[in-house]
Amino acid sequence: MSKHERWNALLELLAAAGKVEVEEAATALEVSAATIRRDLDELAEQQLLVRTRGGAVAHGVSYELPLRYKSTRHASEKQRIAAAVADLVTPGEVVGLNGGTTTTEVARALALRFASGRAESPGTAAAGPALTVVTNALNIAGELAVRPQIKIVTTGGVARPQTYELVGPLTVGVLSEVVLDVVILGVDGVDPELGVMAHHEDEASISRLFARRSSRVVVVTDSSKMGRRAFARICGLDRIDLLVTDTDISAEATAQLTEAGVKVLTV
């Protein structure tokens, strides 16, 4: 197991329990206690946890894995979801993307799909970018900014280091002035009663505004988020047109979404 894999595993344990003990982690990861101590010390230096006697605890009251450590979870499922969503986007559309690991994969899939050049309207020459992407995610903007065929619009705002998302009044100001054809939202939880949710209220409010400014709302999430609740509500299921997920979604969850009027696409 590489150091990066161990760090991912340790942070997963910390996210689940709020604390981690050296001996228990060493047994779970099948490495020495000395290795775990070194890993915890290095993670503490990055302010990803707080060292304690015999282990570590989560950094602060609210704990969330940084995006760079969540990217390996359900990676193949997220890539399949992204490819399927990219195929649903029409050339010339204006697409909104919030932050997250799944929407980052969607951005990459869109870049590949529209790599050939500019979109053309019927009976005209090249008439504008192949795609326009509006995002509040710095990492997505950075990846797409080098794609000349894609027009990238970024919001202002204050950056959250965990997710690279821009939030706050400056973000609201930009989004309030644009009109989107489709928004593709990554979420932290999907509940049949409460709708879709995010861990933080500032991110939820921006995602909610994305949905309000768009004609179509597509939610992308792996099946592990189904039935899970998070702190802040984005919107109800009645605002969602399509939810794209992996084939591990339960029949019960699919039925609940369908009953709420949400079309479900599994890949």
PDB file of C-alpha atoms in Angstrom:
ATOM      1  CA  MET A   1       0.000   0.000   0.000  1.00  0.00           C
ATOM      2  CA  SER A   2       1.461   3.356  -1.033  1.00  0.00           C
ATOM      3  CA  LYS A   3       1.661   6.380   1.252  1.00  0.00           C
ATOM      4  CA  HIS A   4      -1.108   8.125  -0.701  1.00  0.00           C
ATOM      5  CA  GLU A   5      -3.364   5.081  -0.311  1.00  0.00           C
ATOM      6  CA  ARG A   6      -2.612   4.913   3.418  1.00  0.00           C
ATOM      7  CA  TRP A   7      -3.397   8.593   3.826  1.00  0.00           C
ATOM      8  CA  ASN A   8      -6.685   8.150   1.985  1.00  0.00           C
ATOM      9  CA  ALA A   9      -7.561   5.208   4.220  1.00  0.00           C
ATOM     10  CA  LEU A  10      -6.625   7.056   7.406  1.00  0.00           C
ATOM     11  CA  LEU A  11      -8.702  10.082   6.427  1.00  0.00           C
ATOM     12  CA  GLU A  12     -11.617   7.805   5.561  1.00  0.00           C
ATOM     13  CA  LEU A  13     -11.420   6.262   9.040  1.00  0.00           C
ATOM     14  CA  LEU A  14     -11.257   9.727  10.551  1.00  0.00           C
ATOM     15  CA  ALA A  15     -14.252  10.939   8.539  1.00  0.00           C
ATOM     16  CA  ALA A  16     -16.303   7.931   9.660  1.00  0.00           C
ATOM     17  CA  ALA A  17     -15.463   7.917  13.374  1.00  0.00           C
ATOM     18  CA  GLY A  18     -14.109  11.386  14.124  1.00  0.00           C
ATOM     19  CA  LYS A  19     -10.957   9.844  15.602  1.00  0.00           C
ATOM     20  CA  VAL A  20      -8.387   7.173  14.828  1.00  0.00           C
ATOM     21  CA  GLU A  21      -6.140   5.104  17.100  1.00  0.00           C
ATOM     22  CA  VAL A  22      -2.636   4.138  16.009  1.00  0.00           C
ATOM     23  CA  GLU A  23      -2.850   0.450  16.923  1.00  0.00           C
ATOM     24  CA  GLU A  24      -6.298  -0.019  15.384  1.00  0.00           C
ATOM     25  CA  ALA A  25      -5.255   1.739  12.176  1.00  0.00           C
ATOM     26  CA  ALA A  26      -2.066  -0.318  11.956  1.00  0.00           C
ATOM     27  CA  THR A  27      -4.089  -3.515  12.212  1.00  0.00           C
ATOM     28  CA  ALA A  28      -6.689  -2.340   9.702  1.00  0.00           C
ATOM     29  CA  LEU A  29      -4.092  -1.242   7.140  1.00  0.00           C
ATOM     30  CA  GLU A  30      -1.678  -4.091   7.873  1.00  0.00           C
ATOM     31  CA  VAL A  31       1.318  -1.835   8.474  1.00  0.00           C
ATOM     32  CA  SER A  32       3.453  -1.073  11.512  1.00  0.00           C
ATOM     33  CA  ALA A  33       2.393   1.309  14.252  1.00  0.00           C
ATOM     34  CA  ALA A  34       5.504   3.373  13.511  1.00  0.00           C
ATOM     35  CA  THR A  35       4.341   3.880   9.930  1.00  0.00           C
ATOM     36  CA  ILE A  36       0.920   5.036  11.117  1.00  0.00           C
ATOM     37  CA  ARG A  37       2.505   7.481  13.568  1.00  0.00           C
ATOM     38  CA  ARG A  38       4.623   9.000  10.797  1.00  0.00           C
ATOM     39  CA  ASP A  39       1.572   9.269   8.537  1.00  0.00           C
ATOM     40  CA  LEU A  40      -0.476  10.972  11.241  1.00  0.00           C
ATOM     41  CA  ASP A  41       2.348  13.391  11.980  1.00  0.00           C
ATOM     42  CA  GLU A  42       2.585  14.361   8.293  1.00  0.00           C
ATOM     43  CA  LEU A  43      -1.185  14.749   7.972  1.00  0.00           C
ATOM     44  CA  ALA A  44      -1.176  16.926  11.090  1.00  0.00           C
ATOM     45  CA  GLU A  45       1.481  19.145   9.488  1.00  0.00           C
ATOM     46  CA  GLN A  46      -0.986  19.698   6.626  1.00  0.00           C
ATOM     47  CA  GLN A  47      -3.673  20.588   9.206  1.00  0.00           C
ATOM     48  CA  LEU A  48      -5.854  17.694   8.057  1.00  0.00           C
ATOM     49  CA  LEU A  49      -6.134  16.312  11.595  1.00  0.00           C
ATOM     50  CA  VAL A  50      -5.058  16.956  15.170  1.00  0.00           C
ATOM     51  CA  ARG A  51      -2.617  14.551  16.784  1.00  0.00           C
ATOM     52  CA  THR A  52      -3.504  13.108  20.182  1.00  0.00           C
ATOM     53  CA  ARG A  53      -1.786  10.697  22.523  1.00  0.00           C
ATOM     54  CA  GLY A  54      -2.118   7.384  20.723  1.00  0.00           C
ATOM     55  CA  GLY A  55      -3.858   8.646  17.604  1.00  0.00           C
ATOM     56  CA  ALA A  56      -5.617  11.641  16.059  1.00  0.00           C
ATOM     57  CA  VAL A  57      -8.953  13.423  15.949  1.00  0.00           C
ATOM     58  CA  ALA A  58     -10.741  15.372  13.246  1.00  0.00           C
ATOM     59  CA  HIS A  59      -9.595  18.952  12.706  1.00  0.00           C
ATOM     60  CA  GLY A  60     -12.398  21.171  14.017  1.00  0.00           C
ATOM     61  CA  VAL A  61     -16.063  20.490  14.701  1.00  0.00           C
ATOM     62  CA  SER A  62     -17.139  19.907  11.118  1.00  0.00           C
ATOM     63  CA  TYR A  63     -14.925  17.466   9.230  1.00  0.00           C
ATOM     64  CA  GLU A  64     -14.798  17.010   5.495  1.00  0.00           C
ATOM     65  CA  LEU A  65     -12.210  15.259   3.367  1.00  0.00           C
ATOM     66  CA  PRO A  66     -10.407  17.666   1.032  1.00  0.00           C
ATOM     67  CA  LEU A  67     -11.236  17.152  -2.629  1.00  0.00           C
ATOM     68  CA  ARG A  68      -7.778  15.818  -3.457  1.00  0.00           C
ATOM     69  CA  TYR A  69      -8.304  12.911  -1.040  1.00  0.00           C
ATOM     70  CA  LYS A  70     -11.862  12.133  -2.192  1.00  0.00           C
ATOM     71  CA  SER A  71     -10.957  11.797  -5.859  1.00  0.00           C
ATOM     72  CA  THR A  72     -10.057   8.105  -5.613  1.00  0.00           C
ATOM     73  CA  ARG A  73     -13.358   7.035  -4.074  1.00  0.00           C
ATOM     74  CA  HIS A  74     -15.722   5.327  -6.547  1.00  0.00           C
ATOM     75  CA  ALA A  75     -13.459   6.574  -9.339  1.00  0.00           C
ATOM     76  CA  SER A  76     -14.666   4.181 -12.055  1.00  0.00           C
ATOM     77  CA  GLU A  77     -18.318   4.893 -11.259  1.00  0.00           C
ATOM     78  CA  LYS A  78     -17.726   8.647 -11.461  1.00  0.00           C
ATOM     79  CA  GLN A  79     -15.976   8.305 -14.819  1.00  0.00           C
ATOM     80  CA  ARG A  80     -18.883   6.300 -16.258  1.00  0.00           C
ATOM     81  CA  ILE A  81     -21.365   8.838 -14.916  1.00  0.00           C
ATOM     82  CA  ALA A  82     -19.335  11.689 -16.417  1.00  0.00           C
ATOM     83  CA  ALA A  83     -19.147  10.066 -19.852  1.00  0.00           C
ATOM     84  CA  ALA A  84     -22.903   9.489 -19.898  1.00  0.00           C
ATOM     85  CA  VAL A  85     -23.661  13.073 -18.883  1.00  0.00           C
ATOM     86  CA  ALA A  86     -21.282  14.537 -21.458  1.00  0.00           C
ATOM     87  CA  ASP A  87     -23.201  12.698 -24.181  1.00  0.00           C
ATOM     88  CA  LEU A  88     -26.384  14.508 -23.097  1.00  0.00           C
ATOM     89  CA  VAL A  89     -24.939  17.969 -23.681  1.00  0.00           C
ATOM     90  CA  THR A  90     -25.704  19.634 -27.010  1.00  0.00           C
ATOM     91  CA  PRO A  91     -23.031  21.668 -28.844  1.00  0.00           C
ATOM     92  CA  GLY A  92     -23.370  25.392 -28.194  1.00  0.00           C
ATOM     93  CA  GLU A  93     -25.154  25.015 -24.858  1.00  0.00           C
ATOM     94  CA  VAL A  94     -24.314  26.957 -21.707  1.00  0.00           C
ATOM     95  CA  VAL A  95     -23.517  24.467 -18.950  1.00  0.00           C
ATOM     96  CA  GLY A  96     -23.209  25.163 -15.231  1.00  0.00           C
ATOM     97  CA  LEU A  97     -20.911  23.063 -13.047  1.00  0.00           C
ATOM     98  CA  ASN A  98     -20.522  23.286  -9.287  1.00  0.00           C
ATOM     99  CA  GLY A  99     -17.509  21.785  -7.511  1.00  0.00           C
ATOM    100  CA  GLY A 100     -16.791  18.214  -6.522  1.00  0.00           C
ATOM    101  CA  THR A 101     -15.090  15.047  -7.692  1.00  0.00           C
ATOM    102  CA  THR A 102     -17.920  13.896  -9.949  1.00  0.00           C
ATOM    103  CA  THR A 103     -18.419  17.261 -11.635  1.00  0.00           C
ATOM    104  CA  THR A 104     -14.654  17.436 -12.141  1.00  0.00           C
ATOM    105  CA  GLU A 105     -14.902  14.167 -14.062  1.00  0.00           C
ATOM    106  CA  VAL A 106     -17.822  15.637 -16.038  1.00  0.00           C
ATOM    107  CA  ALA A 107     -15.661  18.628 -16.990  1.00  0.00           C
ATOM    108  CA  ARG A 108     -12.954  16.281 -18.263  1.00  0.00           C
ATOM    109  CA  ALA A 109     -15.488  14.252 -20.242  1.00  0.00           C
ATOM    110  CA  LEU A 110     -16.912  17.431 -21.789  1.00  0.00           C
ATOM    111  CA  ALA A 111     -13.399  18.545 -22.762  1.00  0.00           C
ATOM    112  CA  LEU A 112     -12.832  15.246 -24.558  1.00  0.00           C
ATOM    113  CA  ARG A 113     -16.187  15.269 -26.284  1.00  0.00           C
ATOM    114  CA  PHE A 114     -15.839  18.807 -27.580  1.00  0.00           C
ATOM    115  CA  ALA A 115     -12.141  18.577 -28.380  1.00  0.00           C
ATOM    116  CA  SER A 116     -12.748  18.735 -32.153  1.00  0.00           C
ATOM    117  CA  GLY A 117     -13.588  22.420 -32.300  1.00  0.00           C
ATOM    118  CA  ARG A 118     -16.432  24.893 -32.430  1.00  0.00           C
ATOM    119  CA  ALA A 119     -20.161  24.321 -32.576  1.00  0.00           C
ATOM    120  CA  GLU A 120     -21.995  25.211 -35.732  1.00  0.00           C
ATOM    121  CA  SER A 121     -25.571  26.336 -36.164  1.00  0.00           C
ATOM    122  CA  PRO A 122     -27.550  24.837 -39.054  1.00  0.00           C
ATOM    123  CA  GLY A 123     -26.678  26.538 -42.339  1.00  0.00           C
ATOM    124  CA  THR A 124     -23.947  28.752 -40.867  1.00  0.00           C
ATOM    125  CA  ALA A 125     -20.216  28.683 -40.440  1.00  0.00           C
ATOM    126  CA  ALA A 126     -18.634  28.228 -37.068  1.00  0.00           C
ATOM    127  CA  ALA A 127     -20.743  30.409 -34.795  1.00  0.00           C
ATOM    128  CA  GLY A 128     -19.313  30.537 -31.332  1.00  0.00           C
ATOM    129  CA  PRO A 129     -17.617  28.209 -28.886  1.00  0.00           C
ATOM    130  CA  ALA A 130     -18.361  24.508 -28.923  1.00  0.00           C
ATOM    131  CA  LEU A 131     -19.500  24.893 -25.346  1.00  0.00           C
ATOM    132  CA  THR A 132     -19.768  27.555 -22.656  1.00  0.00           C
ATOM    133  CA  VAL A 133     -19.114  26.412 -19.090  1.00  0.00           C
ATOM    134  CA  VAL A 134     -20.000  28.526 -16.058  1.00  0.00           C
ATOM    135  CA  THR A 135     -18.409  27.262 -12.833  1.00  0.00           C
ATOM    136  CA  ASN A 136     -17.552  28.326  -9.311  1.00  0.00           C
ATOM    137  CA  ALA A 137     -14.890  25.599  -9.016  1.00  0.00           C
ATOM    138  CA  LEU A 138     -11.308  26.787  -9.407  1.00  0.00           C
ATOM    139  CA  ASN A 139      -9.941  23.358 -10.346  1.00  0.00           C
ATOM    140  CA  ILE A 140     -12.563  22.904 -13.099  1.00  0.00           C
ATOM    141  CA  ALA A 141     -11.856  26.376 -14.450  1.00  0.00           C
ATOM    142  CA  GLY A 142      -8.142  25.618 -14.469  1.00  0.00           C
ATOM    143  CA  GLU A 143      -8.605  22.394 -16.432  1.00  0.00           C
ATOM    144  CA  LEU A 144     -10.943  23.915 -19.018  1.00  0.00           C
ATOM    145  CA  ALA A 145      -9.185  27.258 -19.421  1.00  0.00           C
ATOM    146  CA  VAL A 146      -6.584  25.651 -21.696  1.00  0.00           C
ATOM    147  CA  ARG A 147      -9.298  24.299 -24.021  1.00  0.00           C
ATOM    148  CA  PRO A 148      -9.753  26.961 -26.733  1.00  0.00           C
ATOM    149  CA  GLN A 149     -12.965  25.363 -28.008  1.00  0.00           C
ATOM    150  CA  ILE A 150     -14.652  25.863 -24.619  1.00  0.00           C
ATOM    151  CA  LYS A 151     -15.586  29.284 -23.281  1.00  0.00           C
ATOM    152  CA  ILE A 152     -15.027  29.226 -19.542  1.00  0.00           C
ATOM    153  CA  VAL A 153     -16.788  31.681 -17.219  1.00  0.00           C
ATOM    154  CA  THR A 154     -15.774  31.706 -13.561  1.00  0.00           C
ATOM    155  CA  THR A 155     -17.592  33.366 -10.723  1.00  0.00           C
ATOM    156  CA  GLY A 156     -15.915  35.557  -8.167  1.00  0.00           C
ATOM    157  CA  GLY A 157     -16.061  34.729  -4.517  1.00  0.00           C
ATOM    158  CA  VAL A 158     -14.142  33.369  -1.563  1.00  0.00           C
ATOM    159  CA  ALA A 159     -12.407  30.018  -2.163  1.00  0.00           C
ATOM    160  CA  ARG A 160     -13.083  27.063   0.114  1.00  0.00           C
ATOM    161  CA  PRO A 161      -9.805  25.085   0.361  1.00  0.00           C
ATOM    162  CA  GLN A 162     -11.503  21.713   0.816  1.00  0.00           C
ATOM    163  CA  THR A 163     -13.481  21.792  -2.448  1.00  0.00           C
ATOM    164  CA  TYR A 164     -11.876  24.653  -4.442  1.00  0.00           C
ATOM    165  CA  GLU A 165     -15.373  26.202  -4.736  1.00  0.00           C
ATOM    166  CA  LEU A 166     -15.953  29.952  -4.752  1.00  0.00           C
ATOM    167  CA  VAL A 167     -18.799  31.102  -2.517  1.00  0.00           C
ATOM    168  CA  GLY A 168     -20.298  34.283  -1.126  1.00  0.00           C
ATOM    169  CA  PRO A 169     -21.884  37.502  -2.442  1.00  0.00           C
ATOM    170  CA  LEU A 170     -19.457  37.892  -5.346  1.00  0.00           C
ATOM    171  CA  THR A 171     -20.409  34.432  -6.603  1.00  0.00           C
ATOM    172  CA  VAL A 172     -24.098  35.264  -6.298  1.00  0.00           C
ATOM    173  CA  GLY A 173     -23.575  38.487  -8.240  1.00  0.00           C
ATOM    174  CA  VAL A 174     -22.178  36.710 -11.294  1.00  0.00           C
ATOM    175  CA  LEU A 175     -24.656  33.817 -11.294  1.00  0.00           C
ATOM    176  CA  SER A 176     -27.582  36.218 -11.013  1.00  0.00           C
ATOM    177  CA  GLU A 177     -26.587  37.727 -14.374  1.00  0.00           C
ATOM    178  CA  VAL A 178     -26.314  34.541 -16.458  1.00  0.00           C
ATOM    179  CA  VAL A 179     -28.786  32.118 -18.025  1.00  0.00           C
ATOM    180  CA  LEU A 180     -27.909  28.418 -18.261  1.00  0.00           C
ATOM    181  CA  ASP A 181     -29.257  25.715 -20.531  1.00  0.00           C
ATOM    182  CA  VAL A 182     -28.333  22.942 -18.114  1.00  0.00           C
ATOM    183  CA  VAL A 183     -26.657  22.746 -14.739  1.00  0.00           C
ATOM    184  CA  ILE A 184     -24.834  19.622 -13.612  1.00  0.00           C
ATOM    185  CA  LEU A 185     -24.714  19.415  -9.834  1.00  0.00           C
ATOM    186  CA  GLY A 186     -22.589  17.260  -7.590  1.00  0.00           C
ATOM    187  CA  VAL A 187     -24.173  16.683  -4.181  1.00  0.00           C
ATOM    188  CA  ASP A 188     -23.321  15.165  -0.798  1.00  0.00           C
ATOM    189  CA  GLY A 189     -26.661  13.528  -0.120  1.00  0.00           C
ATOM    190  CA  VAL A 190     -29.939  12.543  -1.772  1.00  0.00           C
ATOM    191  CA  ASP A 191     -33.002  12.036   0.418  1.00  0.00           C
ATOM    192  CA  PRO A 192     -36.501  11.146  -0.897  1.00  0.00           C
ATOM    193  CA  GLU A 193     -38.122  13.671   1.434  1.00  0.00           C
ATOM    194  CA  LEU A 194     -35.610  16.510   1.704  1.00  0.00           C
ATOM    195  CA  GLY A 195     -34.116  16.407  -1.788  1.00  0.00           C
ATOM    196  CA  VAL A 196     -30.424  16.973  -2.518  1.00  0.00           C
ATOM    197  CA  MET A 197     -27.988  18.370   0.017  1.00  0.00           C
ATOM    198  CA  ALA A 198     -24.448  19.629   0.634  1.00  0.00           C
ATOM    199  CA  HIS A 199     -22.268  19.611   3.734  1.00  0.00           C
ATOM    200  CA  HIS A 200     -21.965  23.411   3.901  1.00  0.00           C
ATOM    201  CA  GLU A 201     -24.672  26.053   3.688  1.00  0.00           C
ATOM    202  CA  ASP A 202     -22.612  28.439   1.551  1.00  0.00           C
ATOM    203  CA  GLU A 203     -21.992  25.781  -1.097  1.00  0.00           C
ATOM    204  CA  ALA A 204     -25.641  24.703  -0.946  1.00  0.00           C
ATOM    205  CA  SER A 205     -26.849  28.252  -1.561  1.00  0.00           C
ATOM    206  CA  ILE A 206     -24.647  28.592  -4.666  1.00  0.00           C
ATOM    207  CA  SER A 207     -25.796  25.224  -6.013  1.00  0.00           C
ATOM    208  CA  ARG A 208     -29.406  26.314  -5.392  1.00  0.00           C
ATOM    209  CA  LEU A 209     -28.810  29.463  -7.414  1.00  0.00           C
ATOM    210  CA  PHE A 210     -27.238  27.400 -10.202  1.00  0.00           C
ATOM    211  CA  ALA A 211     -30.480  25.388 -10.333  1.00  0.00           C
ATOM    212  CA  ARG A 212     -32.632  28.532 -10.425  1.00  0.00           C
ATOM    213  CA  ARG A 213     -30.683  29.974 -13.352  1.00  0.00           C
ATOM    214  CA  SER A 214     -30.940  26.811 -15.452  1.00  0.00           C
ATOM    215  CA  SER A 215     -33.603  25.326 -17.723  1.00  0.00           C
ATOM    216  CA  ARG A 216     -32.561  21.754 -16.851  1.00  0.00           C
ATOM    217  CA  VAL A 217     -31.090  20.372 -13.641  1.00  0.00           C
ATOM    218  CA  VAL A 218     -28.999  17.200 -13.738  1.00  0.00           C
ATOM    219  CA  VAL A 219     -27.664  15.675 -10.522  1.00  0.00           C
ATOM    220  CA  VAL A 220     -24.593  13.446 -10.762  1.00  0.00           C
ATOM    221  CA  THR A 221     -23.703  11.194  -7.852  1.00  0.00           C
ATOM    222  CA  ASP A 222     -22.489   7.708  -7.137  1.00  0.00           C
ATOM    223  CA  SER A 223     -24.967   5.430  -5.384  1.00  0.00           C
ATOM    224  CA  SER A 224     -23.245   5.774  -1.989  1.00  0.00           C
ATOM    225  CA  LYS A 225     -24.926   9.187  -1.601  1.00  0.00           C
ATOM    226  CA  MET A 226     -28.446   7.759  -1.977  1.00  0.00           C
ATOM    227  CA  GLY A 227     -30.467   7.931   1.238  1.00  0.00           C
ATOM    228  CA  ARG A 228     -27.767  10.043   2.858  1.00  0.00           C
ATOM    229  CA  ARG A 229     -28.492  13.396   4.466  1.00  0.00           C
ATOM    230  CA  ALA A 230     -26.146  16.354   4.741  1.00  0.00           C
ATOM    231  CA  PHE A 231     -26.367  19.614   6.682  1.00  0.00           C
ATOM    232  CA  ALA A 232     -27.663  22.054   4.061  1.00  0.00           C
ATOM    233  CA  ARG A 233     -30.508  21.548   1.585  1.00  0.00           C
ATOM    234  CA  ILE A 234     -29.961  22.557  -2.028  1.00  0.00           C
ATOM    235  CA  CYS A 235     -33.404  21.902  -3.490  1.00  0.00           C
ATOM    236  CA  GLY A 236     -36.251  19.409  -3.553  1.00  0.00           C
ATOM    237  CA  LEU A 237     -36.517  16.499  -5.945  1.00  0.00           C
ATOM    238  CA  ASP A 238     -39.253  18.361  -7.825  1.00  0.00           C
ATOM    239  CA  ARG A 239     -36.576  20.714  -9.212  1.00  0.00           C
ATOM    240  CA  ILE A 240     -34.445  17.883 -10.613  1.00  0.00           C
ATOM    241  CA  ASP A 241     -34.990  16.657 -14.156  1.00  0.00           C
ATOM    242  CA  LEU A 242     -32.448  13.832 -14.257  1.00  0.00           C
ATOM    243  CA  LEU A 243     -30.258  11.974 -11.784  1.00  0.00           C
ATOM    244  CA  VAL A 244     -27.316  10.009 -13.176  1.00  0.00           C
ATOM    245  CA  THR A 245     -25.758   7.367 -10.941  1.00  0.00           C
ATOM    246  CA  ASP A 246     -24.177   3.918 -10.999  1.00  0.00           C
ATOM    247  CA  THR A 247     -25.919   0.562 -11.186  1.00  0.00           C
ATOM    248  CA  ASP A 248     -25.516  -0.138  -7.454  1.00  0.00           C
ATOM    249  CA  ILE A 249     -28.459   2.127  -6.664  1.00  0.00           C
ATOM    250  CA  SER A 250     -31.171   0.140  -4.903  1.00  0.00           C
ATOM    251  CA  ALA A 251     -34.544  -0.603  -6.475  1.00  0.00           C
ATOM    252  CA  GLU A 252     -36.196   1.199  -3.544  1.00  0.00           C
ATOM    253  CA  ALA A 253     -34.202   4.386  -4.122  1.00  0.00           C
ATOM    254  CA  THR A 254     -34.937   4.278  -7.851  1.00  0.00           C
ATOM    255  CA  ALA A 255     -38.644   3.869  -7.157  1.00  0.00           C
ATOM    256  CA  GLN A 256     -38.663   6.799  -4.717  1.00  0.00           C
ATOM    257  CA  LEU A 257     -36.946   9.069  -7.209  1.00  0.00           C
ATOM    258  CA  THR A 258     -39.217   8.017 -10.046  1.00  0.00           C
ATOM    259  CA  GLU A 259     -42.292   8.580  -7.879  1.00  0.00           C
ATOM    260  CA  ALA A 260     -41.017  12.100  -7.178  1.00  0.00           C
ATOM    261  CA  GLY A 261     -40.832  12.777 -10.918  1.00  0.00           C
ATOM    262  CA  VAL A 262     -37.049  12.396 -11.283  1.00  0.00           C
ATOM    263  CA  LYS A 263     -35.796  10.468 -14.281  1.00  0.00           C
ATOM    264  CA  VAL A 264     -32.993   8.099 -13.230  1.00  0.00           C
ATOM    265  CA  LEU A 265     -30.183   7.051 -15.550  1.00  0.00           C
ATOM    266  CA  THR A 266     -27.854   4.281 -14.318  1.00  0.00           C
ATOM    267  CA  VAL A 267     -24.509   3.558 -15.953  1.00  0.00           C
TER     268      VAL A 267
END
